[in-house]
Amino acid sequence: MDDAKIGANLASSEARFAGKVAVVTGAAGGFGRAIARRLAGEGAAVALADIDSAKGKRTTAQLAKRGATALFKTVDVSRGDDLRRLMERTCGAFGGIDILVNNAGYCHRAKPLWELPEADYDRIFEVNVKSVYLGAVHGVPRLLERGGGVIVNTASIGAVRPRPRLTAYNASKGAVVTLTRGLATELAPHGIRVNAVNPVAADTDFMKGPSGGRPLGEKGREILEATIPLGRLAEPDDVAAAVAYLASDDASFLTGVCLDVDGGRSIG
Ligand SMILES: NC(=O)c1ccc[n+]([C@@H]2O[C@H](COP(=O)([O-])OP(=O)(O)OC[C@H]3O[C@@H](n4cnc5c(N)ncnc54)[C@H](O)[C@@H]3O)[C@@H](O)[C@H]2O)c1
């Protein structure tokens, strides 16, 4: 390959999302922030959405300062009206939507399933599962307007390799896996691919859910690391790289895939 061609390939791979518009939920911090940063870094205009307005605005301002085309909308992903307004705002600002990343989610306090309050069970399914349905209701028509697109959902390796005391959470992510695969069959004829990532544990604010507010800490980290064959937790950038791949044309023949981003946890 001559030098000019190598240069051209580099340029195109650096801007896989030039001209594309992405919506990322749960984008104020953790995986969502890394995903938004990665998609924006590769050329996408990005709408960040989160229930945490202050943090979401800060994150979006940081991205914009680095040159990203980005907006922020306060959204509770369990509410249809919020998602409708998010899609309207994004289309108004950027002209349409090509990529929808349903990433927002959280974990209840770690407890045996039979001791988990019913309200906690219901809320987990509203935020982690209903949000994917509502994302489809309000997002698919927008993707269709562009002649196709991509949906990427953040599930969890817990969907396929559950740990004890997180059963409702893991079941909610199992539902995300099945929603992903089912929706992929429905949308393939319309030129919309639907995939998911299954991350292993990462030291984000998410960890305060199972512990009842405490950060992970050194001891907790060591316990988790010992269960992951590659010997470390996931980093937000690991997840962002996988989401960017699934959202890109590099994965144009992949749909219904739930990609384990897990350092081998599922086989360890
Ligand atoms: N961190 C982990 O160990 C881990 C592992 C596997 C999967 N996940 C999943 O990854 C996703 C991102 O988690 P994270 O680790 O980045 O955690 P995080 O807490 O850093 O980020 C989650 C974001 O979602 C937002 N959010 C929560 N409820 C919301 C709602 N109702 N509406 C809108 N936004 C809401 C939060 O404000 C937060 O900014 C979640 O779906 C989580 O279940 C996390």
GROMACS .gro file of C-alpha atoms and ligand atoms in nm:
model
  312
    1MET     CA    1   0.000   0.000   0.000
    2ASP     CA    2   0.147   0.341  -0.089
    3ASP     CA    3   0.189   0.618   0.167
    4ALA     CA    4  -0.097   0.830   0.030
    5LYS     CA    5  -0.339   0.540   0.070
    6ILE     CA    6  -0.223   0.467   0.424
    7GLY     CA    7  -0.277   0.835   0.504
    8ALA     CA    8  -0.627   0.830   0.355
    9ASN     CA    9  -0.721   0.524   0.560
   10LEU     CA   10  -0.597   0.687   0.879
   11ALA     CA   11  -0.797   0.998   0.808
   12SER     CA   12  -1.118   0.802   0.748
   13SER     CA   13  -1.077   0.579   1.054
   14GLU     CA   14  -1.023   0.886   1.272
   15ALA     CA   15  -1.359   1.027   1.170
   16ARG     CA   16  -1.585   0.723   1.165
   17PHE     CA   17  -1.879   0.939   1.275
   18ALA     CA   18  -1.827   1.251   1.067
   19GLY     CA   19  -2.170   1.392   0.978
   20LYS     CA   20  -2.347   1.158   1.223
   21VAL     CA   21  -2.564   1.254   1.518
   22ALA     CA   22  -2.561   1.045   1.836
   23VAL     CA   23  -2.780   1.046   2.147
   24VAL     CA   24  -2.620   0.903   2.463
   25THR     CA   25  -2.822   0.855   2.783
   26GLY     CA   26  -2.658   0.842   3.125
   27ALA     CA   27  -2.388   1.062   2.975
   28ALA     CA   28  -2.307   1.281   3.277
   29GLY     CA   29  -2.039   1.042   3.404
   30GLY     CA   30  -1.898   0.690   3.394
   31PHE     CA   31  -1.941   0.489   3.074
   32GLY     CA   32  -2.182   0.739   2.914
   33ARG     CA   33  -1.937   1.028   2.944
   34ALA     CA   34  -1.660   0.816   2.788
   35ILE     CA   35  -1.896   0.705   2.510
   36ALA     CA   36  -2.001   1.063   2.434
   37ARG     CA   37  -1.636   1.175   2.436
   38ARG     CA   38  -1.534   0.892   2.204
   39LEU     CA   39  -1.817   0.946   1.953
   40ALA     CA   40  -1.757   1.321   1.953
   41GLY     CA   41  -1.383   1.263   1.914
   42GLU     CA   42  -1.455   1.062   1.601
   43GLY     CA   43  -1.669   1.335   1.450
   44ALA     CA   44  -2.027   1.289   1.577
   45ALA     CA   45  -2.249   1.566   1.705
   46VAL     CA   46  -2.366   1.433   2.042
   47ALA     CA   47  -2.673   1.492   2.256
   48LEU     CA   48  -2.592   1.399   2.614
   49ALA     CA   49  -2.884   1.313   2.841
   50ASP     CA   50  -2.893   1.244   3.212
   51ILE     CA   51  -3.113   1.281   3.518
   52ASP     CA   52  -2.825   1.467   3.692
   53SER     CA   53  -2.849   1.814   3.536
   54ALA     CA   54  -2.554   1.977   3.710
   55LYS     CA   55  -2.309   1.699   3.629
   56GLY     CA   56  -2.447   1.658   3.276
   57LYS     CA   57  -2.406   2.028   3.204
   58ARG     CA   58  -2.049   2.022   3.337
   59THR     CA   59  -1.957   1.720   3.124
   60THR     CA   60  -2.112   1.874   2.814
   61ALA     CA   61  -1.932   2.204   2.870
   62GLN     CA   62  -1.600   2.016   2.903
   63LEU     CA   63  -1.664   1.834   2.575
   64ALA     CA   64  -1.763   2.155   2.397
   65LYS     CA   65  -1.448   2.322   2.528
   66ARG     CA   66  -1.245   2.051   2.358
   67GLY     CA   67  -1.420   2.125   2.029
   68ALA     CA   68  -1.712   1.880   2.038
   69THR     CA   69  -2.050   1.966   1.893
   70ALA     CA   70  -2.262   1.876   2.193
   71LEU     CA   71  -2.581   1.961   2.379
   72PHE     CA   72  -2.725   1.850   2.711
   73LYS     CA   73  -3.082   1.764   2.803
   74THR     CA   74  -3.210   1.669   3.147
   75VAL     CA   75  -3.396   1.342   3.109
   76ASP     CA   76  -3.539   1.067   3.327
   77VAL     CA   77  -3.515   0.771   3.088
   78SER     CA   78  -3.810   0.599   3.254
   79ARG     CA   79  -4.040   0.878   3.129
   80GLY     CA   80  -4.170   0.873   2.775
   81ASP     CA   81  -4.226   1.248   2.760
   82ASP     CA   82  -3.864   1.313   2.857
   83LEU     CA   83  -3.735   1.086   2.580
   84ARG     CA   84  -3.972   1.242   2.326
   85ARG     CA   85  -3.843   1.588   2.417
   86LEU     CA   86  -3.481   1.465   2.400
   87MET     CA   87  -3.527   1.335   2.044
   88GLU     CA   88  -3.713   1.656   1.941
   89ARG     CA   89  -3.439   1.877   2.084
   90THR     CA   90  -3.163   1.672   1.919
   91CYS     CA   91  -3.333   1.677   1.579
   92GLY     CA   92  -3.401   2.049   1.614
   93ALA     CA   93  -3.036   2.121   1.692
   94PHE     CA   94  -2.856   1.869   1.472
   95GLY     CA   95  -3.109   1.777   1.199
   96GLY     CA   96  -3.173   1.410   1.287
   97ILE     CA   97  -3.043   1.107   1.476
   98ASP     CA   98  -2.822   0.824   1.346
   99ILE     CA   99  -2.702   0.656   1.666
  100LEU     CA  100  -2.891   0.596   1.990
  101VAL     CA  101  -2.697   0.469   2.291
  102ASN     CA  102  -2.930   0.356   2.572
  103ASN     CA  103  -2.674   0.358   2.849
  104ALA     CA  104  -2.842   0.509   3.158
  105GLY     CA  105  -2.891   0.263   3.439
  106TYR     CA  106  -2.824   0.196   3.804
  107CYS     CA  107  -2.811  -0.084   4.059
  108HIS     CA  108  -3.020  -0.131   4.372
  109ARG     CA  109  -2.861  -0.202   4.712
  110ALA     CA  110  -2.712  -0.555   4.716
  111LYS     CA  111  -2.963  -0.785   4.892
  112PRO     CA  112  -3.111  -1.131   4.858
  113LEU     CA  113  -3.396  -1.104   4.607
  114TRP     CA  114  -3.658  -1.195   4.866
  115GLU     CA  115  -3.554  -0.901   5.085
  116LEU     CA  116  -3.552  -0.641   4.808
  117PRO     CA  117  -3.835  -0.388   4.855
  118GLU     CA  118  -4.097  -0.407   4.580
  119ALA     CA  119  -4.048  -0.038   4.498
  120ASP     CA  120  -3.676  -0.101   4.431
  121TYR     CA  121  -3.759  -0.395   4.204
  122ASP     CA  122  -4.007  -0.184   4.007
  123ARG     CA  123  -3.771   0.113   3.975
  124ILE     CA  124  -3.484  -0.104   3.847
  125PHE     CA  125  -3.704  -0.236   3.568
  126GLU     CA  126  -3.837   0.113   3.487
  127VAL     CA  127  -3.492   0.269   3.455
  128ASN     CA  128  -3.291  -0.020   3.309
  129VAL     CA  129  -3.552  -0.192   3.089
  130LYS     CA  130  -3.848   0.035   3.013
  131SER     CA  131  -3.597   0.296   2.901
  132VAL     CA  132  -3.490   0.072   2.613
  133TYR     CA  133  -3.853   0.032   2.506
  134LEU     CA  134  -3.910   0.410   2.534
  135GLY     CA  135  -3.586   0.472   2.344
  136ALA     CA  136  -3.729   0.259   2.063
  137VAL     CA  137  -4.069   0.430   2.071
  138HIS     CA  138  -3.920   0.779   2.043
  139GLY     CA  139  -3.591   0.699   1.868
  140VAL     CA  140  -3.675   0.448   1.594
  141PRO     CA  141  -3.896   0.690   1.395
  142ARG     CA  142  -3.604   0.936   1.396
  143LEU     CA  143  -3.356   0.672   1.274
  144LEU     CA  144  -3.603   0.572   1.003
  145GLU     CA  145  -3.621   0.934   0.886
  146ARG     CA  146  -3.245   0.907   0.812
  147GLY     CA  147  -3.295   0.580   0.622
  148GLY     CA  148  -3.142   0.361   0.897
  149GLY     CA  149  -2.909   0.380   1.192
  150VAL     CA  150  -2.776   0.204   1.497
  151ILE     CA  151  -2.891   0.138   1.852
  152VAL     CA  152  -2.641   0.025   2.116
  153ASN     CA  153  -2.765  -0.073   2.463
  154THR     CA  154  -2.554  -0.104   2.777
  155ALA     CA  155  -2.647  -0.437   2.932
  156SER     CA  156  -2.406  -0.615   3.172
  157ILE     CA  157  -2.204  -0.932   3.201
  158GLY     CA  158  -2.428  -0.991   3.503
  159ALA     CA  159  -2.702  -1.076   3.252
  160VAL     CA  160  -2.516  -1.396   3.161
  161ARG     CA  161  -2.288  -1.451   3.464
  162PRO     CA  162  -2.488  -1.320   3.761
  163ARG     CA  163  -2.341  -1.255   4.104
  164PRO     CA  164  -2.556  -1.314   4.417
  165ARG     CA  165  -2.755  -1.030   4.582
  166LEU     CA  166  -2.789  -0.842   4.254
  167THR     CA  167  -3.058  -1.065   4.106
  168ALA     CA  168  -3.316  -0.800   4.014
  169TYR     CA  169  -3.044  -0.584   3.855
  170ASN     CA  170  -2.900  -0.879   3.664
  171ALA     CA  171  -3.246  -0.985   3.549
  172SER     CA  172  -3.309  -0.631   3.423
  173LYS     CA  173  -2.992  -0.655   3.215
  174GLY     CA  174  -3.101  -1.000   3.094
  175ALA     CA  175  -3.412  -0.826   2.966
  176VAL     CA  176  -3.191  -0.567   2.792
  177VAL     CA  177  -3.007  -0.852   2.616
  178THR     CA  178  -3.338  -1.002   2.497
  179LEU     CA  179  -3.476  -0.662   2.395
  180THR     CA  180  -3.157  -0.608   2.195
  181ARG     CA  181  -3.181  -0.939   2.012
  182GLY     CA  182  -3.555  -0.915   1.952
  183LEU     CA  183  -3.544  -0.557   1.832
  184ALA     CA  184  -3.253  -0.648   1.603
  185THR     CA  185  -3.478  -0.896   1.422
  186GLU     CA  186  -3.757  -0.638   1.391
  187LEU     CA  187  -3.534  -0.358   1.266
  188ALA     CA  188  -3.294  -0.543   1.034
  189PRO     CA  189  -3.530  -0.506   0.736
  190HIS     CA  190  -3.531  -0.130   0.802
  191GLY     CA  191  -3.154  -0.087   0.797
  192ILE     CA  192  -3.124  -0.038   1.172
  193ARG     CA  193  -2.871  -0.251   1.362
  194VAL     CA  194  -2.925  -0.316   1.733
  195ASN     CA  195  -2.640  -0.437   1.951
  196ALA     CA  196  -2.537  -0.427   2.317
  197VAL     CA  197  -2.230  -0.428   2.536
  198ASN     CA  198  -2.199  -0.648   2.845
  199PRO     CA  199  -1.943  -0.473   3.068
  200VAL     CA  200  -1.790  -0.630   3.375
  201ALA     CA  201  -1.757  -0.429   3.698
  202ALA     CA  202  -1.602  -0.082   3.669
  203ASP     CA  203  -1.522   0.168   3.943
  204THR     CA  204  -1.778   0.433   3.850
  205ASP     CA  205  -2.050   0.597   4.063
  206PHE     CA  206  -2.258   0.293   3.976
  207MET     CA  207  -2.072   0.108   4.255
  208LYS     CA  208  -2.241   0.327   4.518
  209GLY     CA  209  -2.572   0.154   4.435
  210PRO     CA  210  -2.496  -0.197   4.562
  211SER     CA  211  -2.303  -0.066   4.866
  212GLY     CA  212  -2.566   0.187   4.973
  213GLY     CA  213  -2.355   0.494   4.894
  214ARG     CA  214  -1.996   0.390   4.963
  215PRO     CA  215  -1.737   0.403   4.685
  216LEU     CA  216  -1.576   0.071   4.589
  217GLY     CA  217  -1.249   0.104   4.788
  218GLU     CA  218  -0.927  -0.098   4.760
  219LYS     CA  219  -1.063  -0.413   4.927
  220GLY     CA  220  -1.374  -0.425   4.709
  221ARG     CA  221  -1.162  -0.370   4.401
  222GLU     CA  222  -0.930  -0.659   4.490
  223ILE     CA  223  -1.223  -0.895   4.551
  224LEU     CA  224  -1.373  -0.812   4.212
  225GLU     CA  225  -1.040  -0.821   4.028
  226ALA     CA  226  -0.983  -1.176   4.153
  227THR     CA  227  -1.297  -1.284   3.963
  228ILE     CA  228  -1.184  -1.138   3.628
  229PRO     CA  229  -0.933  -1.348   3.430
  230LEU     CA  230  -0.750  -1.046   3.286
  231GLY     CA  231  -0.702  -0.924   3.642
  232ARG     CA  232  -0.852  -0.575   3.633
  233LEU     CA  233  -1.187  -0.400   3.630
  234ALA     CA  234  -1.335  -0.248   3.315
  235GLU     CA  235  -1.248   0.114   3.240
  236PRO     CA  236  -1.505   0.351   3.086
  237ASP     CA  237  -1.279   0.376   2.779
  238ASP     CA  238  -1.299  -0.004   2.729
  239VAL     CA  239  -1.675   0.026   2.708
  240ALA     CA  240  -1.661   0.339   2.490
  241ALA     CA  241  -1.432   0.164   2.241
  242ALA     CA  242  -1.671  -0.131   2.214
  243VAL     CA  243  -1.975   0.095   2.173
  244ALA     CA  244  -1.796   0.301   1.907
  245TYR     CA  245  -1.707  -0.016   1.719
  246LEU     CA  246  -2.066  -0.147   1.729
  247ALA     CA  247  -2.200   0.193   1.622
  248SER     CA  248  -1.955   0.224   1.334
  249ASP     CA  249  -1.957   0.088   0.981
  250ASP     CA  250  -1.674  -0.145   1.093
  251ALA     CA  251  -1.958  -0.347   1.246
  252SER     CA  252  -2.195  -0.309   0.949
  253PHE     CA  253  -2.266  -0.686   0.944
  254LEU     CA  254  -2.326  -0.714   1.319
  255THR     CA  255  -2.673  -0.703   1.466
  256GLY     CA  256  -2.822  -0.871   1.773
  257VAL     CA  257  -2.471  -0.899   1.916
  258CYS     CA  258  -2.422  -0.855   2.292
  259LEU     CA  259  -2.048  -0.801   2.317
  260ASP     CA  260  -1.883  -0.907   2.646
  261VAL     CA  261  -1.647  -0.631   2.760
  262ASP     CA  262  -1.547  -0.833   3.059
  263GLY     CA  263  -1.179  -0.929   3.074
  264GLY     CA  264  -1.292  -1.290   3.040
  265ARG     CA  265  -1.533  -1.287   3.337
  266SER     CA  266  -1.791  -1.488   3.142
  267ILE     CA  267  -1.545  -1.773   3.085
  268GLY     CA  268  -1.342  -1.744   3.407
  269LIG     N1  269  -1.999   0.021   3.648
  269LIG     C1  270  -2.028  -0.108   3.640
  269LIG     O1  271  -1.974  -0.192   3.714
  269LIG     C2  272  -2.123  -0.156   3.533
  269LIG     C3  273  -2.109  -0.289   3.487
  269LIG     C4  274  -2.198  -0.335   3.388
  269LIG     C5  275  -2.294  -0.251   3.339
  269LIG     N2  276  -2.308  -0.124   3.386
  269LIG     C6  277  -2.411  -0.039   3.328
  269LIG     O2  278  -2.347   0.067   3.261
  269LIG     C7  279  -2.436   0.179   3.252
  269LIG     C8  280  -2.361   0.304   3.294
  269LIG     O3  281  -2.321   0.288   3.430
  269LIG     P1  282  -2.188   0.355   3.488
  269LIG     O4  283  -2.104   0.246   3.540
  269LIG     O5  284  -2.133   0.449   3.391
  269LIG     O6  285  -2.250   0.428   3.616
  269LIG     P2  286  -2.263   0.586   3.650
  269LIG     O7  287  -2.345   0.589   3.774
  269LIG     O8  288  -2.130   0.650   3.648
  269LIG     O9  289  -2.346   0.642   3.526
  269LIG     C9  290  -2.484   0.619   3.508
  269LIG    C10  291  -2.548   0.749   3.469
  269LIG    O10  292  -2.688   0.723   3.446
  269LIG    C11  293  -2.760   0.830   3.503
  269LIG     N3  294  -2.897   0.786   3.534
  269LIG    C12  295  -2.936   0.704   3.634
  269LIG     N4  296  -3.070   0.692   3.632
  269LIG    C13  297  -3.115   0.769   3.530
  269LIG    C14  298  -3.242   0.798   3.479
  269LIG     N5  299  -3.355   0.749   3.534
  269LIG     N6  300  -3.253   0.879   3.372
  269LIG    C15  301  -3.141   0.934   3.316
  269LIG     N7  302  -3.018   0.911   3.361
  269LIG    C16  303  -3.004   0.829   3.467
  269LIG    C17  304  -2.681   0.869   3.627
  269LIG    O11  305  -2.712   1.001   3.671
  269LIG    C18  306  -2.538   0.855   3.579
  269LIG    O12  307  -2.487   0.976   3.527
  269LIG    C19  308  -2.555   0.144   3.337
  269LIG    O13  309  -2.660   0.097   3.253
  269LIG    C20  310  -2.506   0.029   3.424
  269LIG    O14  311  -2.610  -0.056   3.465
  269LIG    C21  312  -2.222  -0.074   3.482
   0.00000   0.00000   0.00000
